[in-house]
XYZ file of C-alpha atoms in Angstrom:
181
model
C -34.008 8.390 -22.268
C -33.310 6.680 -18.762
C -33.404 8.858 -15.684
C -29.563 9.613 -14.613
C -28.818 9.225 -18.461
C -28.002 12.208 -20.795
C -26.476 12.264 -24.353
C -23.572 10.395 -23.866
C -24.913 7.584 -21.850
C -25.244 6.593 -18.074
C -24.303 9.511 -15.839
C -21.137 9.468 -13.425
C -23.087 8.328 -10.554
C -24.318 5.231 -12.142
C -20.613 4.570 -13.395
C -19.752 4.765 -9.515
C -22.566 3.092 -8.856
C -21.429 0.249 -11.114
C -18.253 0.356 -10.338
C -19.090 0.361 -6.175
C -20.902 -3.274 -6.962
C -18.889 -4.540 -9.168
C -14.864 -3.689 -6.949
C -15.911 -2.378 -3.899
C -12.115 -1.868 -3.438
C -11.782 0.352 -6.166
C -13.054 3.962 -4.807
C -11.762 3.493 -1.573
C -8.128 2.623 -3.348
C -8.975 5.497 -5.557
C -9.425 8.069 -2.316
C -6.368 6.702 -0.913
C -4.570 7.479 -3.997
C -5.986 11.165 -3.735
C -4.999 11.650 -0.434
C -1.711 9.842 -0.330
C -0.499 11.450 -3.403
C -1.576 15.186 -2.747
C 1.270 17.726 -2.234
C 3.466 14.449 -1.903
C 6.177 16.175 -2.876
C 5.670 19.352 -0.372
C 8.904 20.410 1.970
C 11.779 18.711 2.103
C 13.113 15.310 3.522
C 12.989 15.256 7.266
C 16.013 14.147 9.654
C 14.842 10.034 9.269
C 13.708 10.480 5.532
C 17.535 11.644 5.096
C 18.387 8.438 7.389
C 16.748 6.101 5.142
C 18.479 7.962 1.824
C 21.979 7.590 3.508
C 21.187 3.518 3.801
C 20.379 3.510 0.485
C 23.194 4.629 -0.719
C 24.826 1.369 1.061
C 26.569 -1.502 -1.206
C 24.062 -4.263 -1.018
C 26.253 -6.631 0.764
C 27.110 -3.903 3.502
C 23.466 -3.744 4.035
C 22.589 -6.927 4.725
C 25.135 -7.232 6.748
C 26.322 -4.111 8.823
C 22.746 -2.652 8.562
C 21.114 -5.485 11.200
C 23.488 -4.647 13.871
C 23.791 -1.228 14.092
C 19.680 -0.274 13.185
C 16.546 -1.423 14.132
C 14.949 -1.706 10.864
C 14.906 -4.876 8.335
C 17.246 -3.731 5.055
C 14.416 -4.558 2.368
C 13.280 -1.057 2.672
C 16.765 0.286 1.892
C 18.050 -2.044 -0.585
C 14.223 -1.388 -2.515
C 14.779 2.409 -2.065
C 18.539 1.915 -3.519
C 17.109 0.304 -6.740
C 14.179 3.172 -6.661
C 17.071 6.031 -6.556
C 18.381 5.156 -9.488
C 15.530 6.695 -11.682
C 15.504 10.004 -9.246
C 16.016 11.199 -6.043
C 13.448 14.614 -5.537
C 11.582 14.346 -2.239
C 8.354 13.273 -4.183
C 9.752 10.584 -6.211
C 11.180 9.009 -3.591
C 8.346 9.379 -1.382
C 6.579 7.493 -4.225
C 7.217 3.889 -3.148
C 5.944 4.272 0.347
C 2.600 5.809 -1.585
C 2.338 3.083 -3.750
C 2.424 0.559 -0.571
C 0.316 2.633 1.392
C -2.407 3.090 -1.781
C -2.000 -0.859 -2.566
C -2.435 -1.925 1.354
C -6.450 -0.658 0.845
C -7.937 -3.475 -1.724
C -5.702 -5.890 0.452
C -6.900 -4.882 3.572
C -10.222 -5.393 1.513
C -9.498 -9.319 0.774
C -8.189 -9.559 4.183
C -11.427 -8.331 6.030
C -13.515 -10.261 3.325
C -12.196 -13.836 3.704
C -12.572 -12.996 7.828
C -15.470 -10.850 7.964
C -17.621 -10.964 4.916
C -18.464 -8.263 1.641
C -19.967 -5.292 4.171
C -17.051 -5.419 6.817
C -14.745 -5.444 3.789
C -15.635 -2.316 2.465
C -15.680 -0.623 5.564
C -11.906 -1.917 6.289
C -11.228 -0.654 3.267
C -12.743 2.939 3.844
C -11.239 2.872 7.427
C -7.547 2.176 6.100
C -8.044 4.556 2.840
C -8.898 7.626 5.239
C -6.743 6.709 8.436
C -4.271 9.399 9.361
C -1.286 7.059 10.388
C -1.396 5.601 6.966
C -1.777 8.731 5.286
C 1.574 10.444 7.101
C 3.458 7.497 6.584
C 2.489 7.003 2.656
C 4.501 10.556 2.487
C 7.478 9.710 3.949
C 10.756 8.193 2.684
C 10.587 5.659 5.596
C 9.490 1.975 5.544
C 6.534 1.937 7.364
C 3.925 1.805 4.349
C 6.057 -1.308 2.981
C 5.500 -2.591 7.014
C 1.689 -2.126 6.745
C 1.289 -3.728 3.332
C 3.627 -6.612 4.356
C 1.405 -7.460 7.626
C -2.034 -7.350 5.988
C -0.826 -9.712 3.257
C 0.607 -11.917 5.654
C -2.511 -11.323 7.814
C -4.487 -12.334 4.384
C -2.709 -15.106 3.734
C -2.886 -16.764 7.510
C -6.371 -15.813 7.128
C -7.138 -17.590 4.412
C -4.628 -21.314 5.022
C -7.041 -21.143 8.357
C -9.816 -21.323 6.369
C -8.726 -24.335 4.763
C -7.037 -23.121 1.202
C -6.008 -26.228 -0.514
C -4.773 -27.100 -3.999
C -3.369 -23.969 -5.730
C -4.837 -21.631 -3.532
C -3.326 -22.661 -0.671
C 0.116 -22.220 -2.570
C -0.247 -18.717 -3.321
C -1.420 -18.554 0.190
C 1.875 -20.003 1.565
C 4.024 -18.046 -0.725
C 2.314 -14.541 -0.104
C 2.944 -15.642 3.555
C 6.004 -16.665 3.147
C 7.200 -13.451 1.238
C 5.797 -11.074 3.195
């Protein structure tokens, strides 16, 4: 038998060992999951969580078109969060969405840093955005700041990598992640 192997094959820290070499995204995204999803559900909505629930609650068309004038914030957060409220509406399911952008801005801030920095700066990014406090506190609120951060480090991804001459169908996807977030 293999050192670090037992009966039932190689041992955990192998797997994460493996798993480390072969998506260095993946255990950071994994942390960030932990840590954005514990006691998500904890307390209830806050004063600007209850803001964003009343927008929601807007007609679509009132949204888009009362909503820029009298707020600060784009409406793609609301109208998403309208759609969202349809399948529930306790604190932690509708703090779900901004966990899910928060936990899915890691491996992209991964891709970003690698296309500008290279494999080793990547994973740190991605540690450095999977344990930051900011992004933590704002995964676990019903606001649209999570949906912000993912937005900007796609768009910052997709800049990044038209600058480094994406051509063909790459450069597509580039222009289209771009242009959508």
């Amino acid at each position: 038998m293999n050192q670090g192997e037992g009966r039932e094959g190689p041992s955990a820290v192998r797997r994460l060992r493996w798993l480390a070499l072969r998506a260095p995204w993946a255990l950071p995204t994994l942390f960030a999951a932990i840590l954005r999803l514990y006691g998500i559900g904890d307390g209830p909505l806050g004063m600007d969580e209850g803001s964003s629930l009343f927008y929601a609650r807007w007609a679509l068309g009132d949204l888009w078109q009362k909503l820029p004038q009298m707020h600060q914030h784009p409406p793609l957060f609301f109208a998403l969060l309208g759609g969202w409220l349809t399948w529930g509406d306790t604190p932690a399911f509708l703090r779900l969405p901004s966990a899910l952008c928060s936990i899915a801005a890691v491996p992209a801030t991964w891709a970003l840093a690698r296309v500008v920095a290279g494999r080793r700066a990547a994973a740190w990014a991605a540690w450095l955005i999977a344990i930051a406090p900011f992004s933590v506190r704002d995964a676990q609120q019903v606001r649209m700041y999570a949906l912000l951060e993912l937005e900007a480090v796609a768009a910052c991804w997709a800049c990044a990598r038209l600058l480094r001459g994406a051509r063909g169908a790459r450069g597509a996807a580039s222009w289209e992640v771009y242009g959508l977030a």
